[in-house]
Coordinates of C-alpha atoms and ligand atoms in Angstrom, one line a residue:
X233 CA 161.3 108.1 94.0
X234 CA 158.6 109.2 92.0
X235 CA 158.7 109.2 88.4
X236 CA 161.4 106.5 88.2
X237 CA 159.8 103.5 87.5
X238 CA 161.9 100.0 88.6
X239 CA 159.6 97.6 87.3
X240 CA 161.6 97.2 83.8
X241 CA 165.7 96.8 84.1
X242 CA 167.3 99.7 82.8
X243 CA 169.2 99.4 79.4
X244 CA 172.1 101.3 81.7
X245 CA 172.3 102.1 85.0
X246 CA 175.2 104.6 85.7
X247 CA 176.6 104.8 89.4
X248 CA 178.0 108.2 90.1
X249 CA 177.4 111.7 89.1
X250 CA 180.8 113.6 88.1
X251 CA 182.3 114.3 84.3
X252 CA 182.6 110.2 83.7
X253 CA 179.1 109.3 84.8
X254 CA 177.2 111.9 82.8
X255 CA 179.5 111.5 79.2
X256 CA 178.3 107.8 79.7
X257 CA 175.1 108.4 80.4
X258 CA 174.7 111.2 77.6
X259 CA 176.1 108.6 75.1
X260 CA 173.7 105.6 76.3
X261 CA 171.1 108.0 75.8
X262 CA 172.3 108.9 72.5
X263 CA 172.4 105.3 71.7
X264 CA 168.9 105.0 72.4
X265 CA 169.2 103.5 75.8
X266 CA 166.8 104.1 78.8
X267 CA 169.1 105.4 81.0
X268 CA 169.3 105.5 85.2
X269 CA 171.7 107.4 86.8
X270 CA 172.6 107.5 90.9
X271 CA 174.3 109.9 92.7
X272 CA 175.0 109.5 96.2
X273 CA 175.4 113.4 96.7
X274 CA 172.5 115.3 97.1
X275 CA 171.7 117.2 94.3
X276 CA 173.3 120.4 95.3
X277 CA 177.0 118.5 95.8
X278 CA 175.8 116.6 92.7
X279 CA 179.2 116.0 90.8
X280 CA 181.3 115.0 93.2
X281 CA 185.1 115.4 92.0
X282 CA 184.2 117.3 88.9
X283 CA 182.9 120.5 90.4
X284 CA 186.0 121.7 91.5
X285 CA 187.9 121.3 88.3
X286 CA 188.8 124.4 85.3
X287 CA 190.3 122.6 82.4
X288 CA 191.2 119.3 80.3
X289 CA 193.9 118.1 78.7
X290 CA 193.2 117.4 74.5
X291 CA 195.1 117.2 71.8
X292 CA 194.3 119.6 69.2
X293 CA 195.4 121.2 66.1
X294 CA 196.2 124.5 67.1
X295 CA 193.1 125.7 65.7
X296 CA 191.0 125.4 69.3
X297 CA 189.5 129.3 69.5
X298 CA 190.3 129.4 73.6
X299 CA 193.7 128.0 73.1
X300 CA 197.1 128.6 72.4
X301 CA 198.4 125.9 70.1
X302 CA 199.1 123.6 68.8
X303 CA 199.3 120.9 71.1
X304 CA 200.0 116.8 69.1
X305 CA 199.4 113.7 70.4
X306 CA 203.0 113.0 70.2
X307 CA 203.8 115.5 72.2
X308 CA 200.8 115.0 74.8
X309 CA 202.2 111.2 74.7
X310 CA 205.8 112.5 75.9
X311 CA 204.0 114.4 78.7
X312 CA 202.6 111.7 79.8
X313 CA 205.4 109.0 79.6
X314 CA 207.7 111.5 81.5
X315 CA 205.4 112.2 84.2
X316 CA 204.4 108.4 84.6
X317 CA 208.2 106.8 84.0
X318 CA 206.1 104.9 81.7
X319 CA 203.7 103.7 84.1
X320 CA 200.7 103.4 81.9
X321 CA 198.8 100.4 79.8
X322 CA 200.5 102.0 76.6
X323 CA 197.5 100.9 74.4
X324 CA 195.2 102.3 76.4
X325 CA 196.8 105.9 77.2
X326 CA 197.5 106.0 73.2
X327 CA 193.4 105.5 73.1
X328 CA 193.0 108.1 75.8
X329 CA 195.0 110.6 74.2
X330 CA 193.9 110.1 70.4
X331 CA 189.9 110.5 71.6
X332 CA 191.1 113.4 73.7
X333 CA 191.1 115.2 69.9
X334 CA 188.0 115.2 70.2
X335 CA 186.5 116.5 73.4
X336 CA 185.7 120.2 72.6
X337 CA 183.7 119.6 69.8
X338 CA 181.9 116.5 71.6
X339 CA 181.2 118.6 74.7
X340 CA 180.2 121.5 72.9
X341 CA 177.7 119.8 71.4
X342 CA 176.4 119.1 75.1
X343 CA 176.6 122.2 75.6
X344 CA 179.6 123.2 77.3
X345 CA 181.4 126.2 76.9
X346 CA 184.9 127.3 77.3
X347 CA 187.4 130.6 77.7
X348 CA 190.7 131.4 77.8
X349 CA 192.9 130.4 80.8
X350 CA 193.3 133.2 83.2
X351 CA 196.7 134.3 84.6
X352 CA 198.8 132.3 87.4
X353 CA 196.7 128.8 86.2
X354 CA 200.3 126.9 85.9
X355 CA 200.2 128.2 82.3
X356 CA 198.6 125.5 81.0
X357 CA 196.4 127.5 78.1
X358 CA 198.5 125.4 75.0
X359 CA 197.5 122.0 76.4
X360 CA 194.0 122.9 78.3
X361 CA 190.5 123.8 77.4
X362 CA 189.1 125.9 80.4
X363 CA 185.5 125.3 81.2
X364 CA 183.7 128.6 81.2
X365 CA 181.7 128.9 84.8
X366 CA 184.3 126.0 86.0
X367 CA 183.8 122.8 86.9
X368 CA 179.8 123.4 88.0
X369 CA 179.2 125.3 84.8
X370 CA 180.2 122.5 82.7
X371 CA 177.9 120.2 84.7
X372 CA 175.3 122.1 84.8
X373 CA 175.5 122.0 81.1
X374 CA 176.3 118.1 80.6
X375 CA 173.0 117.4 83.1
X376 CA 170.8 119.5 81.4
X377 CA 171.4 117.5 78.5
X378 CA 171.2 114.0 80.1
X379 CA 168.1 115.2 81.5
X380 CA 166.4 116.5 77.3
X381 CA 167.5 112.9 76.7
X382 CA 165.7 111.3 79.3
X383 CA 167.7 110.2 81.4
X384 CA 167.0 109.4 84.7
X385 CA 168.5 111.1 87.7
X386 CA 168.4 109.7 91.2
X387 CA 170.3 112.2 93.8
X388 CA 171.4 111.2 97.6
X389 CA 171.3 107.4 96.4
X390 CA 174.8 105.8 97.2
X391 CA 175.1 102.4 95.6
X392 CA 174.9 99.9 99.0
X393 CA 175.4 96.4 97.3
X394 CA 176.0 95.0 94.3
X395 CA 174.6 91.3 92.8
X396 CA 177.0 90.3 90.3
X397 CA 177.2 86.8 89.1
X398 CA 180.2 84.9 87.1
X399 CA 181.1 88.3 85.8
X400 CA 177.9 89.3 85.4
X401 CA 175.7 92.8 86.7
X402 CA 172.5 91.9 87.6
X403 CA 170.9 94.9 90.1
X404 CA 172.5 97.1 92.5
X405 CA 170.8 98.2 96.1
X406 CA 171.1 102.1 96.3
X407 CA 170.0 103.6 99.9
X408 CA 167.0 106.7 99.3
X409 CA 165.5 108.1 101.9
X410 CA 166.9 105.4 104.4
X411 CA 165.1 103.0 102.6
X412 CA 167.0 100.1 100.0
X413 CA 166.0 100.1 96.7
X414 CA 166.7 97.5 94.2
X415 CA 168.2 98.7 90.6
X416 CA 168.4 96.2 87.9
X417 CA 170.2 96.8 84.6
X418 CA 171.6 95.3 81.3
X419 CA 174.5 96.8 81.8
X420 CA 176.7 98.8 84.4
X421 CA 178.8 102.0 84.2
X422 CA 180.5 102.2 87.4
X423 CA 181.9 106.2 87.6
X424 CA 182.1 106.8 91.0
X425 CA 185.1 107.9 91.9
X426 CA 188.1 107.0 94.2
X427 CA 188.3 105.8 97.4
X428 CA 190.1 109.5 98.8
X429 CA 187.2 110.4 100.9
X430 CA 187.7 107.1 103.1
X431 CA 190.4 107.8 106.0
X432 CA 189.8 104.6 107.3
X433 CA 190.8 103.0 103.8
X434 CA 193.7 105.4 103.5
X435 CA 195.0 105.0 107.2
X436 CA 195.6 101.2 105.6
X437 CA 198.3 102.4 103.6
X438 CA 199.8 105.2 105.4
X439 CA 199.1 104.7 108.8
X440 CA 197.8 107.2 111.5
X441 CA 199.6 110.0 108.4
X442 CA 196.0 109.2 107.0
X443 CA 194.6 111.3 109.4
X444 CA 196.2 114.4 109.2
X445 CA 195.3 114.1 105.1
X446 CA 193.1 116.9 104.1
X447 CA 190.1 115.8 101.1
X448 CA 190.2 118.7 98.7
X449 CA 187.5 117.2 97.2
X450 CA 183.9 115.4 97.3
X451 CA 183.8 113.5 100.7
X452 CA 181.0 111.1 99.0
X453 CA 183.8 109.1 97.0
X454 CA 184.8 106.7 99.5
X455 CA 185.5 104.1 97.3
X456 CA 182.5 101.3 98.3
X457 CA 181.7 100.6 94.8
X458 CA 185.3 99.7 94.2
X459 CA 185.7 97.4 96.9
X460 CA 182.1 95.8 96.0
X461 CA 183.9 95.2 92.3
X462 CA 187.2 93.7 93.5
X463 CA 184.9 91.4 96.1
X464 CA 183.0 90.6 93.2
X465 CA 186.3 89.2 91.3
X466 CA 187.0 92.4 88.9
X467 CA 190.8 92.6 88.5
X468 CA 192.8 95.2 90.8
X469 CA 194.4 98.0 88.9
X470 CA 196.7 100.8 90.9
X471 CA 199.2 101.1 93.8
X472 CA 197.2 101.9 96.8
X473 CA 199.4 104.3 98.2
X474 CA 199.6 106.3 95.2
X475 CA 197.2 109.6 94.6
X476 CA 197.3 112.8 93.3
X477 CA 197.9 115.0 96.6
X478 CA 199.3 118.8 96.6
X479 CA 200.3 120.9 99.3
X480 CA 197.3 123.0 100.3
X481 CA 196.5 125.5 103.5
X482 CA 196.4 123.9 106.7
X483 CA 193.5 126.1 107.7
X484 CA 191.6 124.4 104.7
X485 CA 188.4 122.4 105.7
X486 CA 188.5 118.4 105.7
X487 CA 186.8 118.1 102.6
X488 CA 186.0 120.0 99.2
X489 CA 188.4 123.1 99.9
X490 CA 188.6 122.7 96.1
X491 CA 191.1 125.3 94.5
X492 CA 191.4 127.8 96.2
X493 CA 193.1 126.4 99.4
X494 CA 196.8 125.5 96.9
X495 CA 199.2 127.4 97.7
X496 CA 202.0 128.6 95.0
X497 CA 204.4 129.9 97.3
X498 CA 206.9 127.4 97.4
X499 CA 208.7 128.6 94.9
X500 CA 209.2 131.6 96.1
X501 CA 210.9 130.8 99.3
X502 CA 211.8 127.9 101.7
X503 CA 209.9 124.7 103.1
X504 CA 210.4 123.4 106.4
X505 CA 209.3 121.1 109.0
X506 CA 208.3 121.5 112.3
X507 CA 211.5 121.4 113.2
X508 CA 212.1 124.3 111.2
X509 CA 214.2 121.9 108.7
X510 CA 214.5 122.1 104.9
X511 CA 213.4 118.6 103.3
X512 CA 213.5 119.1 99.3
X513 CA 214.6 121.2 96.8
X514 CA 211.7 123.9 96.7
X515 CA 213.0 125.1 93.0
X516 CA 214.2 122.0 91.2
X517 CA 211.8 122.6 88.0
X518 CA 208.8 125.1 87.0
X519 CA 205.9 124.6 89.6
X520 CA 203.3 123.0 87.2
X521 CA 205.6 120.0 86.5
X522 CA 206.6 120.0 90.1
X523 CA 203.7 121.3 92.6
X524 CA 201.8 117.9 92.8
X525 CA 205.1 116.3 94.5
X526 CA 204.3 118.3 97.9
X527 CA 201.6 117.2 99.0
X528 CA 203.4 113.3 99.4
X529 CA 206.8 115.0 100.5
X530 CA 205.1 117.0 103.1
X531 CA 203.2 113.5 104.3
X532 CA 206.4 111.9 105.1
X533 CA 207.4 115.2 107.8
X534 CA 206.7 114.7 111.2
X535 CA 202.8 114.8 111.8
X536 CA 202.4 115.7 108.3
X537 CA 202.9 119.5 108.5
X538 CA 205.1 122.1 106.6
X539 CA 205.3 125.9 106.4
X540 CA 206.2 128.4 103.5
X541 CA 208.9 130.9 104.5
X542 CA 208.8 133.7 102.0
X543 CA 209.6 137.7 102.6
X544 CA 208.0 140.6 101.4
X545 CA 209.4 140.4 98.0
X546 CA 207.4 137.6 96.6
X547 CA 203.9 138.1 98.5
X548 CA 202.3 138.9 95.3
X549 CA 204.2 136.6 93.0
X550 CA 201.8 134.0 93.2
X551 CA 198.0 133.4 92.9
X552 CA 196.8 135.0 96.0
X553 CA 195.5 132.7 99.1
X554 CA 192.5 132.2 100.4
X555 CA 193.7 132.3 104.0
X556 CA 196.3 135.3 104.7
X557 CA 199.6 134.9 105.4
X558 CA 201.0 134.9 109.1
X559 CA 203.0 138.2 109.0
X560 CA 205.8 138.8 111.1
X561 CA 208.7 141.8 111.8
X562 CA 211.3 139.3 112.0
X563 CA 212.1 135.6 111.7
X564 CA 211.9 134.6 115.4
X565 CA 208.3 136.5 115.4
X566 CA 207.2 134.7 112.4
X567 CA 208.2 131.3 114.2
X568 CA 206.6 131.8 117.3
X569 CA 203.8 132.6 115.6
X570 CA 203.5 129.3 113.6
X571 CA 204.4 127.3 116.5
X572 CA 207.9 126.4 115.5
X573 CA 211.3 126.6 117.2
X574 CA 212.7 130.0 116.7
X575 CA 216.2 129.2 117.0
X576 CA 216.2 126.9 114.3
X577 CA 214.0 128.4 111.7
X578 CA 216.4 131.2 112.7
X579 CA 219.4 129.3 111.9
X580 CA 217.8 127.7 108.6
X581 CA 217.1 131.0 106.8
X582 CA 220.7 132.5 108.1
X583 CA 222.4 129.0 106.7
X584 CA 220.0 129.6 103.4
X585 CA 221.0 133.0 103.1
X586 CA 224.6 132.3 103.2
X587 CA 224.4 130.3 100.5
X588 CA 222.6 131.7 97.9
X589 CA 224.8 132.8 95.1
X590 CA 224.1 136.2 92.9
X591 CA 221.7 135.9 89.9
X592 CA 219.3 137.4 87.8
X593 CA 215.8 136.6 88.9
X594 CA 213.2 135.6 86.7
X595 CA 210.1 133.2 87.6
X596 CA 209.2 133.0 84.6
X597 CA 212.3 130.5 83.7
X598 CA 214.9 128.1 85.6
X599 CA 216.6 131.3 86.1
X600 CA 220.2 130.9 87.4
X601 CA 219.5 131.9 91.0
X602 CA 220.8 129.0 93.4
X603 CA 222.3 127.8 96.4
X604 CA 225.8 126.3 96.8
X605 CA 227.4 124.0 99.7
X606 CA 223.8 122.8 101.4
X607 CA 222.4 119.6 101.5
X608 CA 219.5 119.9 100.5
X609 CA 219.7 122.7 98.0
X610 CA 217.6 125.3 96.0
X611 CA 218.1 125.1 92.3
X612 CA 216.4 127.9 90.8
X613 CA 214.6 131.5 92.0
X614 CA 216.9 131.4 95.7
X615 CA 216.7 134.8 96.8
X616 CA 217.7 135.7 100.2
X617 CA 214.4 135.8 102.8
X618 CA 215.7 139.2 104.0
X619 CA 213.1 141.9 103.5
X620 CA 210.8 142.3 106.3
X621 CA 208.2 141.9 106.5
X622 CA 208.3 137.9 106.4
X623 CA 205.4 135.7 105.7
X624 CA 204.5 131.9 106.9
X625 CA 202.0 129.7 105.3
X626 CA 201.0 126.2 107.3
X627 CA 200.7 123.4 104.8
X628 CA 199.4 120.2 104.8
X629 CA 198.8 117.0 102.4
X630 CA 196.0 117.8 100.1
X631 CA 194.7 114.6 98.3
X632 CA 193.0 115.3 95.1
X633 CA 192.3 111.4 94.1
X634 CA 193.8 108.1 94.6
X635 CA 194.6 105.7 91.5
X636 CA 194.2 102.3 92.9
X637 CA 191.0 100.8 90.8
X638 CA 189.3 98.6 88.5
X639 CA 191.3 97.1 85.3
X640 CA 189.6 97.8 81.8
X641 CA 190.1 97.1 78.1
X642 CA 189.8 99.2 75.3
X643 CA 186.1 99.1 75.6
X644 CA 186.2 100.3 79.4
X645 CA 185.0 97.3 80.4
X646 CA 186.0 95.4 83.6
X647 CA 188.7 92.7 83.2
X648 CA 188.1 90.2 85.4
X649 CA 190.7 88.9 87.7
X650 CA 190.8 85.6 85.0
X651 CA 191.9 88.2 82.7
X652 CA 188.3 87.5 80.6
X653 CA 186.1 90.6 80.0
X654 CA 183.2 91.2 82.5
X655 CA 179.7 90.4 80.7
X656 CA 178.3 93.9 80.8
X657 CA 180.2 96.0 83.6
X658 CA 182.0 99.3 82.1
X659 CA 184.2 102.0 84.1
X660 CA 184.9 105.4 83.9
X661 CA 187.2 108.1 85.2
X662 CA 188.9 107.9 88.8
X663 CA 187.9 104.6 89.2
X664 CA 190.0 103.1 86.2
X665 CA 192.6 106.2 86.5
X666 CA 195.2 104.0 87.3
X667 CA 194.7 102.2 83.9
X668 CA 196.3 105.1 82.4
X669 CA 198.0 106.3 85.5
X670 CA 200.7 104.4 87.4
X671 CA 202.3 107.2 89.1
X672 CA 202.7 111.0 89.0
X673 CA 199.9 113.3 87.2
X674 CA 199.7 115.3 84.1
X675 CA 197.6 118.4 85.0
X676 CA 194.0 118.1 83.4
X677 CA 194.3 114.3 82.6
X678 CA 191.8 113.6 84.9
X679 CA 189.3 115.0 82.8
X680 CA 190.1 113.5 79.9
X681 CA 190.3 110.3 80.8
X682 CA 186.5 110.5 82.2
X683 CA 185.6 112.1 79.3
X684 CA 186.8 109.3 76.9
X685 CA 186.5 106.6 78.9
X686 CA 183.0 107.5 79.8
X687 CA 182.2 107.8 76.0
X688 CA 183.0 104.6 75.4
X689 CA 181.7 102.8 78.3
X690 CA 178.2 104.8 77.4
X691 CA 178.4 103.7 74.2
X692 CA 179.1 99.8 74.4
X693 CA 176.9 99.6 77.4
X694 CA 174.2 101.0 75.4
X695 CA 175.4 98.3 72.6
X696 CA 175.3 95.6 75.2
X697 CA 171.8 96.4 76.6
X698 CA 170.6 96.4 72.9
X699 CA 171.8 93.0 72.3
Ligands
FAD282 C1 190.2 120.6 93.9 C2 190.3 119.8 92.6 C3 190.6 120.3 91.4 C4 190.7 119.5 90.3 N1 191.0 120.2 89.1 C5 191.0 119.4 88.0 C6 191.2 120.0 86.7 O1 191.1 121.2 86.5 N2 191.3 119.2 85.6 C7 191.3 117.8 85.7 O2 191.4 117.1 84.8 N3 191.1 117.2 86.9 C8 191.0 118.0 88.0 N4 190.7 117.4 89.3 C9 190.6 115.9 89.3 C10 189.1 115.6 88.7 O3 188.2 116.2 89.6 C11 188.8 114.2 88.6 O4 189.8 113.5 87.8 C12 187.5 114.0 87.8 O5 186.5 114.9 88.3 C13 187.0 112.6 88.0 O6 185.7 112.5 87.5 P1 184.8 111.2 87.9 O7 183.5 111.4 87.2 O8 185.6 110.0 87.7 O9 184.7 111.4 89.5 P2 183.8 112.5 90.3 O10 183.6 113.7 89.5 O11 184.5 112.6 91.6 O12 182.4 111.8 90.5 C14 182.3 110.7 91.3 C15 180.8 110.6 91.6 O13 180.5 109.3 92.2 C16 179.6 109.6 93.3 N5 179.6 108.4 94.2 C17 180.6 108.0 95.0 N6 180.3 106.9 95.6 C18 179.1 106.6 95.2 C19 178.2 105.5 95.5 N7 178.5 104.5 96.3 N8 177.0 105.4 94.8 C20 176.7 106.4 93.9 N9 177.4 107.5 93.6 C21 178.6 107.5 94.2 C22 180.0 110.9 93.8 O14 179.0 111.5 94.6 C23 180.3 111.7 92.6 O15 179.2 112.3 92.0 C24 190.6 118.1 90.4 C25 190.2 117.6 91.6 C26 190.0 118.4 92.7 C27 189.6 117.7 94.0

């Protein structure tokens, strides 16, 4: 490790190396700490989480050049108590959403840029400032400054073991190079993420499911700092079971598929099993308030599969897929091709046909196109899959990041499980998620809640060591 010297504890020592990691360590730095950070990625998968993303939510006064506006906390507050049932530490998403004002100008400062949404991005450009160059671009940016400040960066270093005493950080053990390494600190950020990556962790909750979960993200959060905090007596926030997960191509890689493997099809069509079954109602609201429910419905089919059944006539109605569509003549071709029954996708889409009743179609609303008389039906945009050709997609459960994590105050820093404040251990982003997020998701709210939280951790860390 040369350059990094470990004779002196560091003021802060940051563990991870996404959004919430680097806003902490940019403000220690800023507070005139000496600063450590360790990723366990390599340096080219530095980031972990964060490189996939486009966007984060803020509240802003309408005046944001990139968006459309305005966009008040009350209102960002409603958002978020819908999509949670009010599942959240109130104080604490109140905090989360007032610092969110002031993100753009705080990350321009660090260099960040941003642009205007682009088309079929779940219309989010009133709520969302888009990083220009993505994800990566804004990194790049937020670790060039870290490093003008002088902050440290160790890369391919996973945090091993922690020594935490009464509350306490002392050191942690990072592995480089096969070899431990002992890290000692006045104070610790932890910011590394979920536990998502870890199928043996998820298989606890949801059984052999877990294995037929696809990562669309980093596959170095695995969640081993978290468990080394609750071990050490930090207080558990978070269901287990819950996590953001969407619907995503079945032909997508284990891990870090990112974007581009979500599919916006469902919509447009019919979802079925492999029994060639309808399970939910594919239009019961607009798809960005409704498209991360599919990846847990489609977790609870049989062996965790679904397909999209759509015909010619809305192929190019959504963002386009990174895998093609199976294409088939007719609806029996279309099954065998998939590997489901033929007869009874056959006899789904005939008894879906029936039912639909004549509308106007319009995707852009909760047009008045529906079904009548089925179970399970189709409340909006049901048109008929009757124009040949006809087009599959396999899906599967895509999880994005899972909210079980470490309790904080409003100074992001760990609550013991006495309920007293840890001596000098902060958290930031995913791994305090749950903090804000009981259930459900508010798109770009992962962002923001690194963002702030890994302000404020940076700063009172930095107060800490100082003290
Ligand atoms: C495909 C995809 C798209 C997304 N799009 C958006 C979006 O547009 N907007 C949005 O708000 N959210 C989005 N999210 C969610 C968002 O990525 C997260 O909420 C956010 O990046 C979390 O930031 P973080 O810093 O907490 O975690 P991460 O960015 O995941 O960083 C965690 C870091 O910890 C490191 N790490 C893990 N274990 C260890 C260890 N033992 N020792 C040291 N380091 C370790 C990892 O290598 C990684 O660098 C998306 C997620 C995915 C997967």
């Amino acid at each position: 490790m040369p350059g990094i010297d470990f004779s002196e504890p560091f003021d802060v020592v940051v563990a991870g190396g996404g959004n919430a990691a680097l806003c902490a360590a940019i403000t220690a730095a800023r507070g005139g700490a000496r600063v450590l950070v360790v990723e366990g990625a390599p340096a080219f998968y530095r980031g972990g989480n964060t490189r996939h993303t486009r966007n984060l939510r803020c509240a802003h006064d309408g005046t944001a050049p990139t968006m459309t506006g305005p966009y008040a906390q009350e209102e960002f507050l409603d958002d978020l108590m819908r999509v949670t049932a009010g599942q959240t530490d109130k104080e604490l998403a109140a905090l989360t959403i007032a610092r969110s004002a002031e993100l753009i100008g705080w990350m321009n400062e660090q260099g960040v840029r941003f642009q205007p949404p682009l088309g079929g991005t779940l219309s989010l450009g009133k709520t969302n400032a888009f990083f220009l160059g993505g994800g990566r671009g804004m990194l790049n940016s937020l670790y060039r400054q870290a490093e003008a400040l002088g902050v440290a960066v160790l890369y391919d270093s996973p945090v091993t073991a922690l020594t935490v005493e009464n509350g306490f950080f002392m050191s942690a053990t990072v592995t480089h190079e096969g070899r431990p390494q002992s890290v000692r600190g006045r104070a610790l950020v932890a910011a590394c993420g979920g536990f998502e990556a870890n199928i043996d962790w998820l298989r606890e909750y949801w059984g052999a499911a877990a294995d037929n979960f696809l990562i669309r993200g980093t596959p170095y959060n695995r969640g081993d700092v978290l468990k080394m905090l609750h071990e050490a007596g930090v207080s558990e926030i978070g269901d287990p079971t819950q996590c953001h997960a969407v619907a995503i191509d079945a032909r997508a890689p284990k891990f870090d598929g990112g974007i581009a493997t979500r599919l916006d099809s469902v919509v447009f069509g019919i979802m079925v099993n492999k029994e060639a079954k309808r399970f939910y109602d594919e239009g019961e609201d607009t798809w960005p308030k409704r498209y991360a429910i599919w990846g847990r419905l489609v977790a609870q089919q049989p062996e965790q599969i679904a397909y999209s059944i759509i015909d010619s006539r809305s192929l190019r109605l959504f963002m386009p897929s990174i895998f093609p569509a199976v294409e088939a003549a007719s609806i029996g071709e279309l099954a065998v091709k998939l590997g489901l029954p033929p007869d009874a996708l056959e006899r789904t889409v005939r008894e879906f046909n029936a039912a639909v009743k004549p509308g106007t179609f319009d995707h852009t609303i909760l047009d008045d196109c529906r079904t009548e008389g089925l179970a399970i039906p189709k409340s909006h945009w049901a048109r008929t899959i009757s124009e040949p050709p006809f087009y599959g997609y396999p899906l599967r459960p895509g999880i994005t990041f899972t909210y079980l994590g470490v309790k904080v105050n409003n100074e992001a820093r760990m609550l013991m499980k006495d309920g007293t404040p840890s001596g000098n251990m902060y958290a930031a982003g995913e791994i305090m998620a749950g903090n804000v997020l009981g259930k459900g998701y508010l798109a770009g709210i992962g962002m923001t809640i690194g963002a702030v939280f890994g302000r404020i951790a940076g700063e009172k860390a930095a107060v800490h060591a100082h003290n």
